[in-house]
mmCIF file of C-alpha atoms in Angstrom:
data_model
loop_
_atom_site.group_PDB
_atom_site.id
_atom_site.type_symbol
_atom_site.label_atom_id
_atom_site.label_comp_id
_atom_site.label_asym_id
_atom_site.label_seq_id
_atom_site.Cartn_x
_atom_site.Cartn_y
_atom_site.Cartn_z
ATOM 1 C CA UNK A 1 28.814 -10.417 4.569
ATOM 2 C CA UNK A 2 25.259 -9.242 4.302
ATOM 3 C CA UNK A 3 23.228 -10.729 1.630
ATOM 4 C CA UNK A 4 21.594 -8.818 -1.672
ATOM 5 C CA UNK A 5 18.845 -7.183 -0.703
ATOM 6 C CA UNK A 6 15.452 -7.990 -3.369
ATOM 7 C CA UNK A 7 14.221 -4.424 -5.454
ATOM 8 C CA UNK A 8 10.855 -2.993 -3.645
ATOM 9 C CA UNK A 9 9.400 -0.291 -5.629
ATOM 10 C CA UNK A 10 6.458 1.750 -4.677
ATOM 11 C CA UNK A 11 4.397 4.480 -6.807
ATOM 12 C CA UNK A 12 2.710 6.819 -4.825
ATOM 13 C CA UNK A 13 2.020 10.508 -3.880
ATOM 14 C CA UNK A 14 4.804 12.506 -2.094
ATOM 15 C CA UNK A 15 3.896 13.725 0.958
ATOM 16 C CA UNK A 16 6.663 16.315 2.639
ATOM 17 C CA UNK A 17 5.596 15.444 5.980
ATOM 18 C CA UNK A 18 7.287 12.166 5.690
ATOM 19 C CA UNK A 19 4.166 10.079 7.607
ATOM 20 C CA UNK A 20 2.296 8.758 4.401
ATOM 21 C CA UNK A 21 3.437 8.113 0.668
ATOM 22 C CA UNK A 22 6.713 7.367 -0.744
ATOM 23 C CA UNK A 23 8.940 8.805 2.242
ATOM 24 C CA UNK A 24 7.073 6.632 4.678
ATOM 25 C CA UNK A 25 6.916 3.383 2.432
ATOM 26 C CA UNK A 26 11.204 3.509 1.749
ATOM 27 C CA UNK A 27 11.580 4.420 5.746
ATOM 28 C CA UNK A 28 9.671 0.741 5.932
ATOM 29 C CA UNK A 29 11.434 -1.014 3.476
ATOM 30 C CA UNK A 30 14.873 0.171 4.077
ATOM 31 C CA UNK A 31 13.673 -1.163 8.492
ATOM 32 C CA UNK A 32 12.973 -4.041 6.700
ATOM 33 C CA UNK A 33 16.162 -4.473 4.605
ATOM 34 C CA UNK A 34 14.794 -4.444 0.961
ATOM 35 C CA UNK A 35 16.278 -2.180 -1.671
ATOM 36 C CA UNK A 36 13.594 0.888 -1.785
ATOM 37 C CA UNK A 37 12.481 2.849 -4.816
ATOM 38 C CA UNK A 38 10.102 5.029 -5.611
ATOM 39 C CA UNK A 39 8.210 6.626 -8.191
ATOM 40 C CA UNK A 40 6.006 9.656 -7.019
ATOM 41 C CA UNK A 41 2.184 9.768 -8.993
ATOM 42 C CA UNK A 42 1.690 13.776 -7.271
ATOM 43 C CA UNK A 43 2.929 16.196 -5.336
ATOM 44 C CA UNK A 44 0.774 17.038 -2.292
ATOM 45 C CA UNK A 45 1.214 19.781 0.103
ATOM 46 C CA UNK A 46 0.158 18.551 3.478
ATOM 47 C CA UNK A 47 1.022 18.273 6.699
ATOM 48 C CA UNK A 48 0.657 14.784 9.543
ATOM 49 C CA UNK A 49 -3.345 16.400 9.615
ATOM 50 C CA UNK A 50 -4.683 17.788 6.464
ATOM 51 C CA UNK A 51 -4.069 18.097 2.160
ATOM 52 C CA UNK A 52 -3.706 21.673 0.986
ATOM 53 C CA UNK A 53 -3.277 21.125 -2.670
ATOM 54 C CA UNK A 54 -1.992 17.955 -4.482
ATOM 55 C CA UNK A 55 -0.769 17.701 -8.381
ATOM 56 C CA UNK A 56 -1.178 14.784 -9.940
ATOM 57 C CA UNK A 57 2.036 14.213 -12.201
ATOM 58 C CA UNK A 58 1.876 13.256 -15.897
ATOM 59 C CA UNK A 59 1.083 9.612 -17.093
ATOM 60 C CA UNK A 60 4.125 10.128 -19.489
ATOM 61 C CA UNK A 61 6.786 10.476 -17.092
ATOM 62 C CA UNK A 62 5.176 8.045 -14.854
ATOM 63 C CA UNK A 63 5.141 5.590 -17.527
ATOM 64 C CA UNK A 64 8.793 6.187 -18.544
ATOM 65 C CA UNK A 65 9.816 6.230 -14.883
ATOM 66 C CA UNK A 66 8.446 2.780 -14.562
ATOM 67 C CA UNK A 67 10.489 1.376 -17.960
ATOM 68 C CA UNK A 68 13.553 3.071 -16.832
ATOM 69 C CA UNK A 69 13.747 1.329 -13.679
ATOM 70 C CA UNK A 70 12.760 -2.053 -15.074
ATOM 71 C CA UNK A 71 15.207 -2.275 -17.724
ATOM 72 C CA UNK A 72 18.143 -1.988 -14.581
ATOM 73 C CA UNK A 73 16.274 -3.449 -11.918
ATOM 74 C CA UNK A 74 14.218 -6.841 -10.745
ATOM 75 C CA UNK A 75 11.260 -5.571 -8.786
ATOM 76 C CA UNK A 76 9.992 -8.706 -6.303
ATOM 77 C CA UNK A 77 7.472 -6.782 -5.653
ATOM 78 C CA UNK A 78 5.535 -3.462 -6.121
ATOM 79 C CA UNK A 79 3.091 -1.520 -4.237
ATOM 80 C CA UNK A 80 0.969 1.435 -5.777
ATOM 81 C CA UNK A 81 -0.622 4.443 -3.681
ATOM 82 C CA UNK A 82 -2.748 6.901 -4.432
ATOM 83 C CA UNK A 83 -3.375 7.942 -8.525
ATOM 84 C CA UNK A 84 -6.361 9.708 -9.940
ATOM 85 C CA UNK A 85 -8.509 7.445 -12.354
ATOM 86 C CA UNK A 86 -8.903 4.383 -13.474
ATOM 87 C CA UNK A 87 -6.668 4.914 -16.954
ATOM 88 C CA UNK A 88 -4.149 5.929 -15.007
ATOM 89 C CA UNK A 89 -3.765 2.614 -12.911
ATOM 90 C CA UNK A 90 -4.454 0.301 -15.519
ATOM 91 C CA UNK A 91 -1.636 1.742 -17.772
ATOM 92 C CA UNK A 92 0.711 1.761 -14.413
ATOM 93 C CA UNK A 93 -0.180 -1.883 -13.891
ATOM 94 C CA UNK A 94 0.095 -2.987 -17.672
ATOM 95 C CA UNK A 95 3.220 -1.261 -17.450
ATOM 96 C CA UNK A 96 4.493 -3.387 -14.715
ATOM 97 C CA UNK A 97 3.024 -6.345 -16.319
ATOM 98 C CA UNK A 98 4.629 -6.597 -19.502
ATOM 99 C CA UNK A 99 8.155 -5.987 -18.266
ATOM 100 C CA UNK A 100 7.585 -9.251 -15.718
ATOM 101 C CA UNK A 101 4.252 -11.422 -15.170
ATOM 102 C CA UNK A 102 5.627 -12.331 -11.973
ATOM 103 C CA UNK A 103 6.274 -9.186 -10.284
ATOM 104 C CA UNK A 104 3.889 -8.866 -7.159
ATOM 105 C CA UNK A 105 1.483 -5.970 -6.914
ATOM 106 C CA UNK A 106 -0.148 -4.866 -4.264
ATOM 107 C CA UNK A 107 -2.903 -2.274 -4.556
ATOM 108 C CA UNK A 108 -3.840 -0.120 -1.369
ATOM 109 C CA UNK A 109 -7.071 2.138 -2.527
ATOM 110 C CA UNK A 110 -7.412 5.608 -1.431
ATOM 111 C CA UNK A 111 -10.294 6.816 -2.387
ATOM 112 C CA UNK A 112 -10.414 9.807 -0.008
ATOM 113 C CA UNK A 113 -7.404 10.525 2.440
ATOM 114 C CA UNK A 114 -8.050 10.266 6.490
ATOM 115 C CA UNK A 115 -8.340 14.365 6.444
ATOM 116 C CA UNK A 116 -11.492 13.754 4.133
ATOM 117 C CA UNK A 117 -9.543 15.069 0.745
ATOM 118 C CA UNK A 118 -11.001 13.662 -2.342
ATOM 119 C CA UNK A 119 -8.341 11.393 -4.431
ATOM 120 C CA UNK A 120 -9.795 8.563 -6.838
ATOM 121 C CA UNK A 121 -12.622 9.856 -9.274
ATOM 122 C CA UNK A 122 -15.432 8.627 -7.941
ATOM 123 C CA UNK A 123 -16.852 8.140 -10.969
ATOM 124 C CA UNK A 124 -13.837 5.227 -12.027
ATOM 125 C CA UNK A 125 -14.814 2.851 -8.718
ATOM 126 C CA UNK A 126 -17.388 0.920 -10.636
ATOM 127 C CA UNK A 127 -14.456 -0.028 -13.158
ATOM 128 C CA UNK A 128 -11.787 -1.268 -10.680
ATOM 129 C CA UNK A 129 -12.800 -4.780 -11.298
ATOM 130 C CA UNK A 130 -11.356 -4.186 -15.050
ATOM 131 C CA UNK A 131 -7.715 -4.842 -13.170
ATOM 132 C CA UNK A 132 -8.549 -6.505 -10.011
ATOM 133 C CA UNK A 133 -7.200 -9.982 -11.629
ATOM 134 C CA UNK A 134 -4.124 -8.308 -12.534
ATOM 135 C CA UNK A 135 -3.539 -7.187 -8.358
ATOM 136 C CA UNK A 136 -1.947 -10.088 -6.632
ATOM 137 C CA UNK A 137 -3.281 -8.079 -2.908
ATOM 138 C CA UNK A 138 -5.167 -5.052 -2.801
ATOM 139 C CA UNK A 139 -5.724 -3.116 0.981
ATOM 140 C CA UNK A 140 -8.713 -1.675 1.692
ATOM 141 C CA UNK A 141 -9.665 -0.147 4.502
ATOM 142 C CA UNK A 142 -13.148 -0.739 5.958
ATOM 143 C CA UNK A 143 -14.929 2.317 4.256
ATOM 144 C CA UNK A 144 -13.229 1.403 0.997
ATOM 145 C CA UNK A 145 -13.614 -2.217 1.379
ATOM 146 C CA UNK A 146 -17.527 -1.534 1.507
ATOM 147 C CA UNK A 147 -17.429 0.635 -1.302
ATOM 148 C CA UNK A 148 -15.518 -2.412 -3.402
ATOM 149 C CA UNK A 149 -17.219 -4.967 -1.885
ATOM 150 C CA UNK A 150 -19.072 -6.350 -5.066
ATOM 151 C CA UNK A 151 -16.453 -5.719 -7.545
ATOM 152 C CA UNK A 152 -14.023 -7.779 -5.217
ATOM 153 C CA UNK A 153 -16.735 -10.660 -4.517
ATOM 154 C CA UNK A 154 -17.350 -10.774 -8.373
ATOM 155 C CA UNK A 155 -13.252 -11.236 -9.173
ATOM 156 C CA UNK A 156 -12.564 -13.602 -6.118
ATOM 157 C CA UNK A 157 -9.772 -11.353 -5.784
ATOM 158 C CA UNK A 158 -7.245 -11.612 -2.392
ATOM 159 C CA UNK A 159 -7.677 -8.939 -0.319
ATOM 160 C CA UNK A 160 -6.905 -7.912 2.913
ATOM 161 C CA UNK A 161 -9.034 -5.545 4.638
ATOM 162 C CA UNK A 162 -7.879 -3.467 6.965
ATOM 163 C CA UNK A 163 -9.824 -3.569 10.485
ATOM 164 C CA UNK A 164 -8.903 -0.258 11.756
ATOM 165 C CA UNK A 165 -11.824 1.656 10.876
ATOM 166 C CA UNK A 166 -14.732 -0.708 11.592
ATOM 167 C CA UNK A 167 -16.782 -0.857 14.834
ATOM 168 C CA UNK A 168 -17.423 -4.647 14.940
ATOM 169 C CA UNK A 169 -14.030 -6.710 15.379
ATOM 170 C CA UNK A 170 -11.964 -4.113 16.176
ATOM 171 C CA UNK A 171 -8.278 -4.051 15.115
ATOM 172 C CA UNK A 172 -8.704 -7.662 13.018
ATOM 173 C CA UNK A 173 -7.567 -7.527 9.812
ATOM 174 C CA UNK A 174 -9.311 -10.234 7.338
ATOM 175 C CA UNK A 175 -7.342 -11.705 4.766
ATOM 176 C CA UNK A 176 -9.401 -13.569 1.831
ATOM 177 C CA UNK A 177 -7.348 -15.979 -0.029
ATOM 178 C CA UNK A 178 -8.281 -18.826 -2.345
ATOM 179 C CA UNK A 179 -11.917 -18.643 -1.018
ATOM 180 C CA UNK A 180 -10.570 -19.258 2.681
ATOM 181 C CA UNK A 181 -11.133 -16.076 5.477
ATOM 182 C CA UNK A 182 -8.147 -15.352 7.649
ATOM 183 C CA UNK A 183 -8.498 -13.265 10.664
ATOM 184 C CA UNK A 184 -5.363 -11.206 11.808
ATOM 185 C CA UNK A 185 -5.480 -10.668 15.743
ATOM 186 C CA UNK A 186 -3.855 -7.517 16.964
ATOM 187 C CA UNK A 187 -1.022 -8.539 19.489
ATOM 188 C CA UNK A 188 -0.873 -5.611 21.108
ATOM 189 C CA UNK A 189 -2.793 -2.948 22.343
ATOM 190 C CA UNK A 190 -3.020 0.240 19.764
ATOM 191 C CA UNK A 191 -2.163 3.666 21.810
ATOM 192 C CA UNK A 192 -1.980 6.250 19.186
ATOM 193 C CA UNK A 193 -3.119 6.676 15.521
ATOM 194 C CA UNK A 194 -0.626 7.620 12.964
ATOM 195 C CA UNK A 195 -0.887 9.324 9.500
ATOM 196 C CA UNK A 196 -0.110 7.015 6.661
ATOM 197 C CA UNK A 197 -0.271 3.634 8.833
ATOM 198 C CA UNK A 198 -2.186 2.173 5.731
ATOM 199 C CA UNK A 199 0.799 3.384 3.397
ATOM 200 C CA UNK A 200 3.541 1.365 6.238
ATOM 201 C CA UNK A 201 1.362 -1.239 6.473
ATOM 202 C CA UNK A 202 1.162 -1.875 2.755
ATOM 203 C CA UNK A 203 4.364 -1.412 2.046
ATOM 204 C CA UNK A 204 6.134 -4.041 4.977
ATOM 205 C CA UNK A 205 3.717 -6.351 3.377
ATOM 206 C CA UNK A 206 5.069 -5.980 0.085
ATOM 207 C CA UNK A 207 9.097 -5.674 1.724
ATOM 208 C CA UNK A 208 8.374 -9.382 3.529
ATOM 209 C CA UNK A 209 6.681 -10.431 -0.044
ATOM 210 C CA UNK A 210 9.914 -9.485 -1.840
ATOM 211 C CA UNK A 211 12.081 -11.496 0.895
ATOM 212 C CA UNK A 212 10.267 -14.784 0.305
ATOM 213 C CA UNK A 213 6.954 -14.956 2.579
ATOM 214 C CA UNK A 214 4.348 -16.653 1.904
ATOM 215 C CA UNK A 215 1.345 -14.073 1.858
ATOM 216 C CA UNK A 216 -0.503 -14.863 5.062
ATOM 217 C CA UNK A 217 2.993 -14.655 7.069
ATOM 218 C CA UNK A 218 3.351 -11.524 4.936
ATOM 219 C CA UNK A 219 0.700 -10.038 6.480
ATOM 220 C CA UNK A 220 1.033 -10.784 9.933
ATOM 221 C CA UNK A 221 4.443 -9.572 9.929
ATOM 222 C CA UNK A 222 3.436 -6.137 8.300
ATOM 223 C CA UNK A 223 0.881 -6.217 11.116
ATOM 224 C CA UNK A 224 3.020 -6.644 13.472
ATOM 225 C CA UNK A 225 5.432 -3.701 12.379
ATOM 226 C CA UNK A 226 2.586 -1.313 12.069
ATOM 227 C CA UNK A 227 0.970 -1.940 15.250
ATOM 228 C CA UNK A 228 4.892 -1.215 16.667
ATOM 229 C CA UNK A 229 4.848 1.798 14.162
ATOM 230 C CA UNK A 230 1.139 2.833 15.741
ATOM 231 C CA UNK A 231 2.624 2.708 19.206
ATOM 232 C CA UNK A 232 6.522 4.702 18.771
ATOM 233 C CA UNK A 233 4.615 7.720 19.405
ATOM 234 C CA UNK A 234 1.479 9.614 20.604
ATOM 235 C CA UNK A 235 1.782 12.072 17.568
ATOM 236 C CA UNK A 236 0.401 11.506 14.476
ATOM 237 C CA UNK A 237 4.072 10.741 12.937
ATOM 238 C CA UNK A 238 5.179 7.582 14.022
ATOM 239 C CA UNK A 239 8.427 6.371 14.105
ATOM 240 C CA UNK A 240 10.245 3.012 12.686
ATOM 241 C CA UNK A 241 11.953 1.764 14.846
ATOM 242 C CA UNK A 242 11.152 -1.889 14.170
ATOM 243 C CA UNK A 243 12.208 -4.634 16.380
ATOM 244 C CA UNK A 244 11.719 -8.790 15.240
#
């Protein structure tokens, strides 16, 4: 008999091409055998290469979504994508917070999506350091890990930055945790981009979280489904087709 599967939930945009957002983060947990929900922050209408339009949905509903779900459900963990502001976020993770301290967030940042389509205010990334202790992992990648850099110094938060977009070390992702630096090795060689790898990344992280990793392992085993995620197909929509 298979066992219970933990509660994953992750609040992000929708995106109808199924590579990024909420589509792409249940395809990973349900690989992954974790109970998927999902809450959607906006509606975008895109394709695997470009944003047309995108509409942010109300706090309200998001809000109510959130205290529907926890009143039925145990989240192990929860991972948030893309939302607008700073307000916005903090009353998401307060949210999440005060229905259970030990539910485990992780954060992955987009400040602008891969097409080049503006998403966080720009004027709110000065203040993410006002709920960086309240993160237990936030994702950057190496443009947005440079633009949080002294926010993330200042909190001694645990981050793992993404290595996919820098020239120097190539491919390694860098964990800090507890003041140590963990470099991730890629163990294979990366064929193809994908749309949304940072979105399938984040959330097999926060699946092998929710099914009793330590964080480190965590990570190496969402790195290890991505880069098989990276390499299913030369398009930009990958496929998971995960094997352990």
């Amino acid at each position: 008999m298979q066992r219970n599967r933990p509660f994953v939930l992750s609040i992000a945009g929708f995106d109808p091409s199924g590579g990024a957002g909420v589509i792409a983060d249940v395809k990973t947990f349900e690989q992954l055998q974790v109970q998927g929900m999902a809450i959607i922050t906006a509606n975008t209408l895109q394709t695997e290469d470009a944003i047309f339009k995108l509409e942010w949905q109300p706090l309200e509903i998001i809000i109510e979504s959130i205290k529907t779900l926890v009143k039925r459900y145990e989240f192990k963990a929860v991972k948030i994508g893309i939302v607008p502001n700073m307000n916005y976020l903090k009353e998401i993770i307060n949210t999440i917070k005060s229905s259970s301290s030990k539910t485990f967030i992780i954060l992955d940042p987009v400040i602008k999506s891969s097409s080049g389509f503006s998403i966080f205010n720009k004027n709110d990334i000065g203040k993410l350091s006002e709920v960086l202790n309240q993160i237990d992992l936030t994702t950057p990648n190496y443009d947005e890990y440079l633009l949080l850099k002294e926010q993330i110094q200042f909190n001694k938060t645990t981050i793992l930055v993404k290595g996919g977009h820098r020239n120097d070390l190539k491919g390694v992702d860098i964990l800090y945790e507890n003041g140590n630096e963990i470099h991730i090795h890629p163990t294979r060689e990366k064929k193809y981009n994908k749309h949304g790898s940072g979105c399938v990344l984040s959330s097999a992280i926060a699946a092998w979280v929710a099914l009793g990793e330590p964080l480190e392992d965590a990570c190496r085993s969402g790195k290890n489904y991505v880069e098989q995620y990276l390499n299913s197909h030369p398009t930009l929509l990958g496929y998971h087709n995960y094997v352990q």
